[in-house]
CSV table of C-alpha atoms and ligand atoms in Angstrom, one decimal:
chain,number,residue,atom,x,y,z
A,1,UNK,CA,0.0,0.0,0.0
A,2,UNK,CA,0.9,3.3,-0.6
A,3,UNK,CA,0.0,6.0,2.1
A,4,UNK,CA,0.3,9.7,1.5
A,5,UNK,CA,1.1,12.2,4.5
A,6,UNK,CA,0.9,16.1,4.1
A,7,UNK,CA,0.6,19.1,6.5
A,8,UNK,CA,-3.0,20.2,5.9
A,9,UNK,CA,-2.1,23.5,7.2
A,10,UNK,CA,0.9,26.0,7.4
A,11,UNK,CA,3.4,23.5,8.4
A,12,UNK,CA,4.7,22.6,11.5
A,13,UNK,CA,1.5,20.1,12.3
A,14,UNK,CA,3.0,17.5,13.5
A,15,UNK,CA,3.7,15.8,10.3
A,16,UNK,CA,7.2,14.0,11.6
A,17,UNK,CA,5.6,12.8,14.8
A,18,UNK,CA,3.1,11.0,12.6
A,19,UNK,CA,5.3,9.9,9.9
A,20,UNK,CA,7.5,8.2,12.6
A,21,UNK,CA,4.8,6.9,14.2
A,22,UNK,CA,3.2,5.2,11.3
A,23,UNK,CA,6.4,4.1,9.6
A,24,UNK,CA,6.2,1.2,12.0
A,25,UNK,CA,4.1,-0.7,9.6
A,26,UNK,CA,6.0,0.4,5.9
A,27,UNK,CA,8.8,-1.2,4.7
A,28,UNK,CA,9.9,2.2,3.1
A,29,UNK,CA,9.3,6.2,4.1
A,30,UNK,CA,10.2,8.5,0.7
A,31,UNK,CA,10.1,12.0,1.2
A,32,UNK,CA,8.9,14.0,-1.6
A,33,UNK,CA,9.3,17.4,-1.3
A,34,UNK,CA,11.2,20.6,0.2
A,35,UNK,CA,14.8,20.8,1.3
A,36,UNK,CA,16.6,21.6,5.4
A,37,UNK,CA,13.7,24.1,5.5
A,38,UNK,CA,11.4,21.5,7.0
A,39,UNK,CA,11.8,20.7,10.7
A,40,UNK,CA,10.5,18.0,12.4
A,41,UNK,CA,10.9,16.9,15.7
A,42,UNK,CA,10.7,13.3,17.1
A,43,UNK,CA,10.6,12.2,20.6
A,44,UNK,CA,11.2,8.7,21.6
A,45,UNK,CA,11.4,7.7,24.9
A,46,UNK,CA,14.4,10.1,26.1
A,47,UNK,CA,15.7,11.1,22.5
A,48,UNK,CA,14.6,13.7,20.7
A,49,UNK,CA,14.9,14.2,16.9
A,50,UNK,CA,15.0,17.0,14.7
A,51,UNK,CA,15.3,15.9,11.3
A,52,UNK,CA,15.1,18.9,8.5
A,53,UNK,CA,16.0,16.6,5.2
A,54,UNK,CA,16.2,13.0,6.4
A,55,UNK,CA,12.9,11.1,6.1
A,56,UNK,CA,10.8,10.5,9.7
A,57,UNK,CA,11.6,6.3,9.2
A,58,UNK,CA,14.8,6.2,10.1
A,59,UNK,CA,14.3,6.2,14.1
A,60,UNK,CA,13.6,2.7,13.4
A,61,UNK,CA,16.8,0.4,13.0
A,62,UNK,CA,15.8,-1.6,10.0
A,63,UNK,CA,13.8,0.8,7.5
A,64,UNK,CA,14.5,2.3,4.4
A,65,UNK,CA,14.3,5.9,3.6
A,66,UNK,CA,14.5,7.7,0.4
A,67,UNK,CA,14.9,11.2,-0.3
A,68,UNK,CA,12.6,11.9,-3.6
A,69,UNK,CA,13.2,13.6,-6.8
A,70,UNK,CA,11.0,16.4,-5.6
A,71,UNK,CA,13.2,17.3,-2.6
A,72,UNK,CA,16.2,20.4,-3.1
A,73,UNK,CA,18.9,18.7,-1.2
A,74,UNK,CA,21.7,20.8,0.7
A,75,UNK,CA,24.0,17.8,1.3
A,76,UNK,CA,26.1,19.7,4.1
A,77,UNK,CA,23.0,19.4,5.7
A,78,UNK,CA,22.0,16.2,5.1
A,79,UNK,CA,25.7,14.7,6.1
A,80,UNK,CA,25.6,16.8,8.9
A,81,UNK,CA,21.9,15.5,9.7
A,82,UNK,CA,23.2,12.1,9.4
A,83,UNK,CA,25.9,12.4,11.5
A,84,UNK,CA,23.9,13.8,14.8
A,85,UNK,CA,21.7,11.1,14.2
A,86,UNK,CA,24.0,8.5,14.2
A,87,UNK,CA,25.6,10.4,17.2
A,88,UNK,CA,22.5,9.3,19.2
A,89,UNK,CA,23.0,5.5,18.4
A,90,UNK,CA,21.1,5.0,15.0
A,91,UNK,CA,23.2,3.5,12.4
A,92,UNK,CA,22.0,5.3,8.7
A,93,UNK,CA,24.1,3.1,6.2
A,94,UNK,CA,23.3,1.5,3.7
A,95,UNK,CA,19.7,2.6,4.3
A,96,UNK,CA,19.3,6.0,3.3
A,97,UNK,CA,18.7,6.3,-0.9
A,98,UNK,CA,18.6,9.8,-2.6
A,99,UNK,CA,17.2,9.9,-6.1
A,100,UNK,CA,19.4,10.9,-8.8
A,101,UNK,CA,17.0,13.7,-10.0
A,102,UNK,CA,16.4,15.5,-6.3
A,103,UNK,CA,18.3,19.0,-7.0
A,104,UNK,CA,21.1,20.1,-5.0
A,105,UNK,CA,21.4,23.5,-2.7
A,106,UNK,CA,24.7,24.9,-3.3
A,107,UNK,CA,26.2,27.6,-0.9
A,108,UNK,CA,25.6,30.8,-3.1
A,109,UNK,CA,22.1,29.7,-3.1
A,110,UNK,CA,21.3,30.2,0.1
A,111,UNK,CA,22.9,33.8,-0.1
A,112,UNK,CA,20.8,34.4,-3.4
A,113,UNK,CA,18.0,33.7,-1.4
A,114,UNK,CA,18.5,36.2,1.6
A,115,UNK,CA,19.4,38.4,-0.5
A,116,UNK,CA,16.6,38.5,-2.7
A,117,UNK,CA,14.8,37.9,0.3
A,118,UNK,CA,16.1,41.5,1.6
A,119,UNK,CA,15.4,43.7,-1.6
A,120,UNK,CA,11.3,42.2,-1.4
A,121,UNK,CA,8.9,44.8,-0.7
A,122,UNK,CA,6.5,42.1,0.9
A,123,UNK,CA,9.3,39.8,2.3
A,124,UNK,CA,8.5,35.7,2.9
A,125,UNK,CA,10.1,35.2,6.1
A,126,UNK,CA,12.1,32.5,4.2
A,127,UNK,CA,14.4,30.1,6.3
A,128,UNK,CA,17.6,31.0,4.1
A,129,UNK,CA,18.3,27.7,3.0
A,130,UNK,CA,18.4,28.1,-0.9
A,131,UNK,CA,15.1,26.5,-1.2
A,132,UNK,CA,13.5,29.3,-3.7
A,133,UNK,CA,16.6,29.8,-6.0
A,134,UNK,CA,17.1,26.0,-6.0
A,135,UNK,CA,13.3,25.6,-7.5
A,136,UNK,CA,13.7,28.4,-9.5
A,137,UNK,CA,17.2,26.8,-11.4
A,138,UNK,CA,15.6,23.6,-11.3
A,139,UNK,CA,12.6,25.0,-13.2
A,140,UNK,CA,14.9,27.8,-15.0
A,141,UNK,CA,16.9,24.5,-16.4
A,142,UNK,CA,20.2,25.7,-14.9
A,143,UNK,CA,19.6,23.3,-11.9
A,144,UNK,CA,22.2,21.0,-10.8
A,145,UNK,CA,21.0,17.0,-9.8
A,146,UNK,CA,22.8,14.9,-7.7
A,147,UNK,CA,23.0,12.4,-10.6
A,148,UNK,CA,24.6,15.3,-12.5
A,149,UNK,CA,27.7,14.8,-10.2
A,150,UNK,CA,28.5,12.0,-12.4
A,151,UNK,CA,28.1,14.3,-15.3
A,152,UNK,CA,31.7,15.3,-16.8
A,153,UNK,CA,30.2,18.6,-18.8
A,154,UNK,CA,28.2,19.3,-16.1
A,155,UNK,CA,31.1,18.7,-13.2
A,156,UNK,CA,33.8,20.7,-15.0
A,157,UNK,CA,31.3,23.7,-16.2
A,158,UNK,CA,31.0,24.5,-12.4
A,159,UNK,CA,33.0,27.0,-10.9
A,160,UNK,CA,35.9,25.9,-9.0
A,161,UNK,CA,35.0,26.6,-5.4
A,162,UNK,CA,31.3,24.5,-6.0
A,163,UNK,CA,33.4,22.2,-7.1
A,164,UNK,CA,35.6,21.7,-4.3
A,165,UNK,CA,33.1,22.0,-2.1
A,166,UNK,CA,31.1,19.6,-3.7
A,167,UNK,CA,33.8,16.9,-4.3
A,168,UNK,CA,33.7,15.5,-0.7
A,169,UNK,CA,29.9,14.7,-0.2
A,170,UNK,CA,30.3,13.4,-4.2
A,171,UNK,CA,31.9,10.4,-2.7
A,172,UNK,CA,30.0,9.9,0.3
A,173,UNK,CA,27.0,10.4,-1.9
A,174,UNK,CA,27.8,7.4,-4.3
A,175,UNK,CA,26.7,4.6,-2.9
A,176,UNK,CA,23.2,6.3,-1.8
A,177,UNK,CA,22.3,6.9,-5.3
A,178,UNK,CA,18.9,5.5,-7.0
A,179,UNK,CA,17.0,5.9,-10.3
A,180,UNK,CA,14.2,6.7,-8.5
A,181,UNK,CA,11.6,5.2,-10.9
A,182,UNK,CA,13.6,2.0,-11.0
A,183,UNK,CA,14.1,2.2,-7.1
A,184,UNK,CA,10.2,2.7,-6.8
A,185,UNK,CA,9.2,0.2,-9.2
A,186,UNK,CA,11.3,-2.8,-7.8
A,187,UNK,CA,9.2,-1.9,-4.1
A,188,UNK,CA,6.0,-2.0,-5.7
A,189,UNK,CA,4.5,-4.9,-3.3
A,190,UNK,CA,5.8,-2.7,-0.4
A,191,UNK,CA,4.1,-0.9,2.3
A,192,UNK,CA,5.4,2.7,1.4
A,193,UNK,CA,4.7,6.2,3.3
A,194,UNK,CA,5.4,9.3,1.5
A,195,UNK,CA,6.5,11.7,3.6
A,196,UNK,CA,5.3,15.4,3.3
A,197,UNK,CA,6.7,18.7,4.0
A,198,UNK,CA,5.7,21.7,4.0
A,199,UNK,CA,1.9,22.2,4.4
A,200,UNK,CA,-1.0,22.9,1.9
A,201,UNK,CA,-0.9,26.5,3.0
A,202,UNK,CA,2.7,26.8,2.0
A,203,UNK,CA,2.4,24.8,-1.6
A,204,UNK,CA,3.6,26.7,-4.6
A,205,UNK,CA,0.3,26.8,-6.1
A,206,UNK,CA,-2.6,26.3,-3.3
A,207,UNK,CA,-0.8,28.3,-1.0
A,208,UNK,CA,-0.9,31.8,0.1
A,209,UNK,CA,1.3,33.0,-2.9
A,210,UNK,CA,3.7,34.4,-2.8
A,211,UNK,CA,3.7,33.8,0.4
A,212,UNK,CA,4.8,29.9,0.3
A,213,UNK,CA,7.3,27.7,0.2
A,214,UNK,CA,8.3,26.7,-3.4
A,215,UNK,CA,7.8,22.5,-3.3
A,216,UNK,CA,5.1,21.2,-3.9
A,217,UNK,CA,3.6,20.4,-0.5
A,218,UNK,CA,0.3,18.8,-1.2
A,219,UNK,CA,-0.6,15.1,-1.6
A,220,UNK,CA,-0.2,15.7,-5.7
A,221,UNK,CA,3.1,16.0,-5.4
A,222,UNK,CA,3.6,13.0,-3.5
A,223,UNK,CA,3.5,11.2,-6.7
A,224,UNK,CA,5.5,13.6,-9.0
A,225,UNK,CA,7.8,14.2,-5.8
A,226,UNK,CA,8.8,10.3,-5.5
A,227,UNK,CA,8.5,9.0,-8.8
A,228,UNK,CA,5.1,7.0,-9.1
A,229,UNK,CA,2.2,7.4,-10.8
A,230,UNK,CA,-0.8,9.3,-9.1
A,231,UNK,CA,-3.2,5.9,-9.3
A,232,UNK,CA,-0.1,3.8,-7.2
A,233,UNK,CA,-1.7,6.3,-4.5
A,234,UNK,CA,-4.1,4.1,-2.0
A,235,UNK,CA,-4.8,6.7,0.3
A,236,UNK,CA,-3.9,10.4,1.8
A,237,UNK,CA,-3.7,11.6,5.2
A,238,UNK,CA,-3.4,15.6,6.0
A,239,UNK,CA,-2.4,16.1,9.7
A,240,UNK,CA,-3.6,19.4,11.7
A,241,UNK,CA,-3.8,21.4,14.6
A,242,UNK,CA,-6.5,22.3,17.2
A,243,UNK,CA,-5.4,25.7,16.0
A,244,UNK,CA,-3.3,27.5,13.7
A,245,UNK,CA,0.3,28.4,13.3
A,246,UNK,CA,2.1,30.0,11.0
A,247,UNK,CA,5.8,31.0,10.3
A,248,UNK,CA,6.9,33.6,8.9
A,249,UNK,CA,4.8,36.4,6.7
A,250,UNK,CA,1.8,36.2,5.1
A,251,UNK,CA,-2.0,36.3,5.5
A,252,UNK,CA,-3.5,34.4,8.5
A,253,UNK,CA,-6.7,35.3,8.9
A,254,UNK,CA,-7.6,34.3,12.4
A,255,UNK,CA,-4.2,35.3,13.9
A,256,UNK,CA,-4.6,36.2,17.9
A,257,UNK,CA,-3.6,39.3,17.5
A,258,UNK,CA,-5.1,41.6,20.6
A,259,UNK,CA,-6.4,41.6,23.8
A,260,UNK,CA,-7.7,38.7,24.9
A,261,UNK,CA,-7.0,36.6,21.7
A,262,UNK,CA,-3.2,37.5,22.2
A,263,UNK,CA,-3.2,36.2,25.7
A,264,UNK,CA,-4.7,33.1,24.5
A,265,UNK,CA,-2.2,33.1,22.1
A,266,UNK,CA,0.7,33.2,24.1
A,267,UNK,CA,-0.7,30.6,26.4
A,268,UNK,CA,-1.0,28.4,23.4
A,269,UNK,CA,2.5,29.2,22.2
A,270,UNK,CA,3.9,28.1,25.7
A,271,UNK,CA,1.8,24.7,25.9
A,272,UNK,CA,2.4,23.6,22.6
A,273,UNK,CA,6.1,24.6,22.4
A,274,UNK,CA,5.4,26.9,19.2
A,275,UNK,CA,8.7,27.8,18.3
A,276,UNK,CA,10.0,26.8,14.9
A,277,UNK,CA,12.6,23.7,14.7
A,278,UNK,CA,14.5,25.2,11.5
A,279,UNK,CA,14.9,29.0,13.0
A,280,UNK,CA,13.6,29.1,16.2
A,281,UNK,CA,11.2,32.1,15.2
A,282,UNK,CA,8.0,32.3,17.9
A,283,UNK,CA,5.4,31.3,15.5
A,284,UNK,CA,2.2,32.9,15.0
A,285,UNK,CA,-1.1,31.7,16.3
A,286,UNK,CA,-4.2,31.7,15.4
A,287,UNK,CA,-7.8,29.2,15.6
A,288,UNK,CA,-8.4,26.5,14.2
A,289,UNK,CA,-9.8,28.0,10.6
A,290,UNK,CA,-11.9,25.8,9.0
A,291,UNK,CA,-12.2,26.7,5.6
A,292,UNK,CA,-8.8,26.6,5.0
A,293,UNK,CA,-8.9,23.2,6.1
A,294,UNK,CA,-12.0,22.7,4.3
A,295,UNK,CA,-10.1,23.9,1.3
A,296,UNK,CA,-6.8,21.5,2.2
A,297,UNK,CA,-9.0,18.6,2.8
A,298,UNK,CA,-10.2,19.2,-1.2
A,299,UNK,CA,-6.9,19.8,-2.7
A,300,UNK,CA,-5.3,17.1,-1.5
A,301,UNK,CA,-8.4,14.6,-1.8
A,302,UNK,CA,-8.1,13.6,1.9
A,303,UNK,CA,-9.1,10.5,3.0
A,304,UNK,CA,-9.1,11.3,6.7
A,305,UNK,CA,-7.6,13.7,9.2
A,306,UNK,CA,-5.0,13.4,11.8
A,307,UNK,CA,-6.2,15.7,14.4
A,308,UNK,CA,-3.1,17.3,16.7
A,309,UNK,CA,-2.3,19.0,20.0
A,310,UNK,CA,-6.3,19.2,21.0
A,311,UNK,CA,-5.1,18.0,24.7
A,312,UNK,CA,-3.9,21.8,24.7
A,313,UNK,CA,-7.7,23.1,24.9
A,314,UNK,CA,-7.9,20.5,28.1
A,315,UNK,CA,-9.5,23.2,30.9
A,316,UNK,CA,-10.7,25.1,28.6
A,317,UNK,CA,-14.0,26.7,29.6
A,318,UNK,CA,-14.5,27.5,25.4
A,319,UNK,CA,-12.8,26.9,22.4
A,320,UNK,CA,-13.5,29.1,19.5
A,321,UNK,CA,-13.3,27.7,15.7
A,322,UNK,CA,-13.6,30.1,12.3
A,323,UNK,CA,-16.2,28.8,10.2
A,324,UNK,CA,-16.4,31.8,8.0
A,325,UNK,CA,-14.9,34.3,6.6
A,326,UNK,CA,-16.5,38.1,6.4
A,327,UNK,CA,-15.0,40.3,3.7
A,328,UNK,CA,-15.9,44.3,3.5
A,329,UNK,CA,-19.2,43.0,5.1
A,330,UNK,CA,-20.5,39.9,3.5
A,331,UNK,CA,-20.1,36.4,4.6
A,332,UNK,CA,-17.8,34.2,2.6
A,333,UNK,CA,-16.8,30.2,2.8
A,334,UNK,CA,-14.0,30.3,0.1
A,335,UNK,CA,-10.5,30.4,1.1
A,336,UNK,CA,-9.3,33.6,-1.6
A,337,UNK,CA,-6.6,33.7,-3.8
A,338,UNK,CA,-5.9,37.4,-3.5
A,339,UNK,CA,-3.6,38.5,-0.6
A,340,UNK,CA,-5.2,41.9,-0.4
A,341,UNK,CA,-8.7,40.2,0.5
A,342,UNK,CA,-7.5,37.8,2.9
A,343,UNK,CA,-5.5,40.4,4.8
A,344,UNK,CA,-9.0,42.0,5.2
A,345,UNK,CA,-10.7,39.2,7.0
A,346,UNK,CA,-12.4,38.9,9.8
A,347,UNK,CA,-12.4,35.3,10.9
A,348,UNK,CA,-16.3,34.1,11.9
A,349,UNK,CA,-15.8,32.0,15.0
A,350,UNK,CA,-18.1,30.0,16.5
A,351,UNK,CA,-17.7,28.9,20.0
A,352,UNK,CA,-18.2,25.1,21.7
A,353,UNK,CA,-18.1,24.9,25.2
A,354,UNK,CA,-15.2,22.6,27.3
A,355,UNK,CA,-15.1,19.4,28.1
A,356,UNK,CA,-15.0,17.3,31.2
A,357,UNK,CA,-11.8,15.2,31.4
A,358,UNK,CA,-8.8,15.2,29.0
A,359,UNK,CA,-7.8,14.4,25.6
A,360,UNK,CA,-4.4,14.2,26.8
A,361,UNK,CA,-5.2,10.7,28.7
A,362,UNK,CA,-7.4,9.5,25.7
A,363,UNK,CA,-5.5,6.4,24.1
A,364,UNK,CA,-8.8,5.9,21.8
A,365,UNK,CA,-11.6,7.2,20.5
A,366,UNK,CA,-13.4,6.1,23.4
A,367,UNK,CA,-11.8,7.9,25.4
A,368,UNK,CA,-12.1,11.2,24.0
A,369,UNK,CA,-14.4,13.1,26.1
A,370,UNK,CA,-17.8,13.5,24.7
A,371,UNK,CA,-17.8,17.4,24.1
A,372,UNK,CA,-14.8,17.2,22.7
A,373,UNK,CA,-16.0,14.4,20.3
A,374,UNK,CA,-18.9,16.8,19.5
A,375,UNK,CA,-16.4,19.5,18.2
A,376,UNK,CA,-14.8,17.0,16.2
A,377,UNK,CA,-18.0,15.8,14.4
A,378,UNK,CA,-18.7,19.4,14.0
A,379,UNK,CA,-14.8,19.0,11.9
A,380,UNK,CA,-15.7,16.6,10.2
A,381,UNK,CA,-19.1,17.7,9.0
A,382,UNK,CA,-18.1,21.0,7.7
A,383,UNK,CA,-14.6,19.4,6.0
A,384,UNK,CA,-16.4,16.6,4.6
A,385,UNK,CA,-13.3,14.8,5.9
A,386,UNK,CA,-13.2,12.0,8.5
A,387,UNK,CA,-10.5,12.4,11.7
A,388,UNK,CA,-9.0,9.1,11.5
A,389,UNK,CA,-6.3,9.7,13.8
A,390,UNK,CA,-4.9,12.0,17.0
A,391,UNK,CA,-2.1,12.9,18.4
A,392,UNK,CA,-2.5,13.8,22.1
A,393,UNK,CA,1.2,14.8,23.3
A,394,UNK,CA,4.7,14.3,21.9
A,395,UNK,CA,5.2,10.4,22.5
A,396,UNK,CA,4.8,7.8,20.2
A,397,UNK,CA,2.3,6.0,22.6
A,398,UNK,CA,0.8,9.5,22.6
A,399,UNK,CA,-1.1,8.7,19.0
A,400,UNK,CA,-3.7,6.6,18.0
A,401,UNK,CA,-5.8,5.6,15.2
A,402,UNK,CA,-9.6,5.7,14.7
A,403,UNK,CA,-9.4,3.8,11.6
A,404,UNK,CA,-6.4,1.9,10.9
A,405,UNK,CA,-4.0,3.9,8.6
A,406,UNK,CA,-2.3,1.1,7.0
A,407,UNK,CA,-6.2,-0.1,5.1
A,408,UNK,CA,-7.4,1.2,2.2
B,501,LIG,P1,7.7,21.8,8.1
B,501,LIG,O1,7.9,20.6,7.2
B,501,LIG,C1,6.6,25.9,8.7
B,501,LIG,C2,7.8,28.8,5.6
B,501,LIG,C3,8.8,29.8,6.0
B,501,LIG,C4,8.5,31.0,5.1
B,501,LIG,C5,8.0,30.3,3.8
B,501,LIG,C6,9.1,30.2,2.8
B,501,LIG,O2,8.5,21.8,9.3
B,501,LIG,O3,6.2,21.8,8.4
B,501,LIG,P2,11.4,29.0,2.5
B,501,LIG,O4,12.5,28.7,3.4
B,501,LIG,O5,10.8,27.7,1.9
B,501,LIG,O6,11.8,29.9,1.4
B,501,LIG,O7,10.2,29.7,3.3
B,501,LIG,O8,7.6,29.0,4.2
B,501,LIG,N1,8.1,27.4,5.8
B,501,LIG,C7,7.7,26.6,6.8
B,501,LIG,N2,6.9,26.9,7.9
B,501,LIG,N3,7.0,24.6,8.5
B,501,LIG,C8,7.8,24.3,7.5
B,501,LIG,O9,8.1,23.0,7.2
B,501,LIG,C9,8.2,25.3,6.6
B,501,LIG,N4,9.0,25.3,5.5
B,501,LIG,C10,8.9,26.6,5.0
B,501,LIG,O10,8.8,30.1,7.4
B,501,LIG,O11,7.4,31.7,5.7
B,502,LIG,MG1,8.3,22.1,11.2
């Protein structure tokens, strides 16, 4: 089977928590887009893990990972990434592929990018790591791939100092290379999990342009991104949060902004640990914003949700969700295009009263207290999506399914 999944928001969802968590049933985890922008953060028992271009699977001692065609790969970062990782007692070779068409980040890349990034009059908030200009090559045609290495025109028609400070990580990556295709198509009959990055928000084209990431970050590029076909796809899961958070600029229409939503805010920030993995930047917060993820849940043909950090509303006397959007006065239900209208929106929210008892014990559905089950139906109505998961603190025992991932 082949199991898709993607950050149904703005990133930073949770997606590597889940990814390690259901790699324990695939034979293979291939991540399919972005480059050392991503951050994602493990914990197992008293490890934790913060993996930016290495795919979630490798925690566990015998799995395969594969970084995918789709990814821009900065391999100072990966070999560095490697090498903390097998500083904390996991062994990585001869288990870690990368596809001979993923693009590679060189070092004047990443200064491109902050320096493009400085003469913007609406700047990104990008991480710096090369991830625009390496697109932009890739799709300019002046990209370099890691198969390219190999390439004799290509090798001596670089300059000198990308050359020699390519030439070491050439060697180490030689024996990690695959035809990705080939690699894919010779796993068929395996249980694979493509790994996302990124989060529908932050995709090149459903995202808040151009206030995005430049991957493709939805479940469609799952199957460009790692070389199979879209109808090899079984199913697609897109993991989110209770609320909202975003890093970095760009619209957010139900950002806690003042008063008594900036308190709330803060408190959230401090409960969930909302500082970013990659940068460290405090990230934004907002509520839950359910036409985005209405819109997220259509783009990337979600099968089912996996539904994160709703332990932090625990104690809550009320939790407050958007369910529309109000634009210069009228009421609308569509997640824009056009920055200028979303920066004018005020977030409709509806509010649902607490719940007795905690989400945070919850081990099953069960278990879930019943009002908070009632604001999750109300989810699921509205999204037309099913929550078939939860994640209810950092641990791996922390997560559970509703309906088993690993079915069609
Ligand atoms: P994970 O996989 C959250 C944001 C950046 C910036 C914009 C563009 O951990 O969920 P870039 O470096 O790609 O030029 O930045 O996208 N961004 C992320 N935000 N989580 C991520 O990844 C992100 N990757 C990029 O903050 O606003
Ligand atoms: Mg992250």
């Amino acid at each position: 089977m082949k199991l898709v999944v993607i950050g149904a928001q703005w990133g930073d969802e949770g997606k590597g928590k889940m990814v390690d968590y259901l790699a324990e049933d695939a034979d293979l985890v291939v991540r399919f887009s972005g480059g050392a922008n991503a951050g994602h953060t493990i914990k197992v028992e008293n490890r934790t893990f913060a993996l930016h271009l290495v795919p979630a699977g490798i925690i566990y001692p015998e799995k395969k990972v594969a970084l995918g065609n789709g990814m821009v790969i900065d391999p100072e970062s990966l070999f560095k990434e490697l090498g903390e990782i097998a500083s904390q007692g996991i062994s990585w070779e001869g288990r870690v592929f990368v596809s001979d068409r993923a693009h590679l980040v060189l070092p004047s890349y990443k200064e491109e990018d902050m320096s493009m990034e400085s003469k913007r009059i609406r700047p990104i908030g990008t991480t710096g790591r090369g991830i625009g200009v390496t697109y932009a090559n890739k799709a300019h045609r002046d990209g370099i791939r890691v198969g390219d290495l190999w390439d004799p025109v290509i090798w001596e028609g670089l300059k000198e100092e990308d050359r020699s400070w390519l030439a070491p990580f050439k060697d180490k990556l030689a024996g990690m290379i695959v035809n990705m295709a080939a690699f894919m198509m010779e796993n068929r009959d395996k249980d694979i999990l493509l790994e996302g990055a990124q989060g529908a928000l932050l995709d090149l084209d459903h995202g808040t342009y151009p206030f995005v990431s430049s991957g493709m970050s939805t479940s469609c590029g799952a199957a460009q991104g790692a070389s199979i076909g879209p109808r090899y796809i079984d199913k697609c899961l897109g993991v989110f949060k209770a609320y909202q958070t975003r890093v970095g600029n760009g619209p957010m229409p139900t950002e806690m902004l003042e008063g008594a939503d900036l308190e709330l805010g803060n408190t959230l920030r401090e409960l969930g640990h909302e500082y970013g993995v990659t940068t460290g930047r405090p990230r934004r917060i907002g509520y839950l914003d359910l036409v985005a993820l209405r819109y997220a849940g259509w783009v990337n043909s979600l099968d089912g949700f996996i539904l994160s950090h709703l332990n932090l509303y625990d104690g809550f006397e009320t939790i407050k969700i958007c369910t529309a959007y109000e634009i210069d006065g009228e009421i609308v239900e569509e997640f824009p295009a056009s920055i200028d209208r979303m920066e004018r929106i005020k977030p409709v929210l509806k509010e649902f009263p607490g719940w007795e008892g905690k989400v945070g014990d919850a081990r099953s559905w069960d278990q879930i207290p019943a009002g908070a089950k009632d604001v999750i139906r109300f989810i699921e109505e509205f999204t037309m999506v099913p929550v078939a998961g939860y994640s209810v603190g950092p641990l791996r025992d922390e997560t559970f399914m509703k309906d088993p991932a690993w079915a069609k």
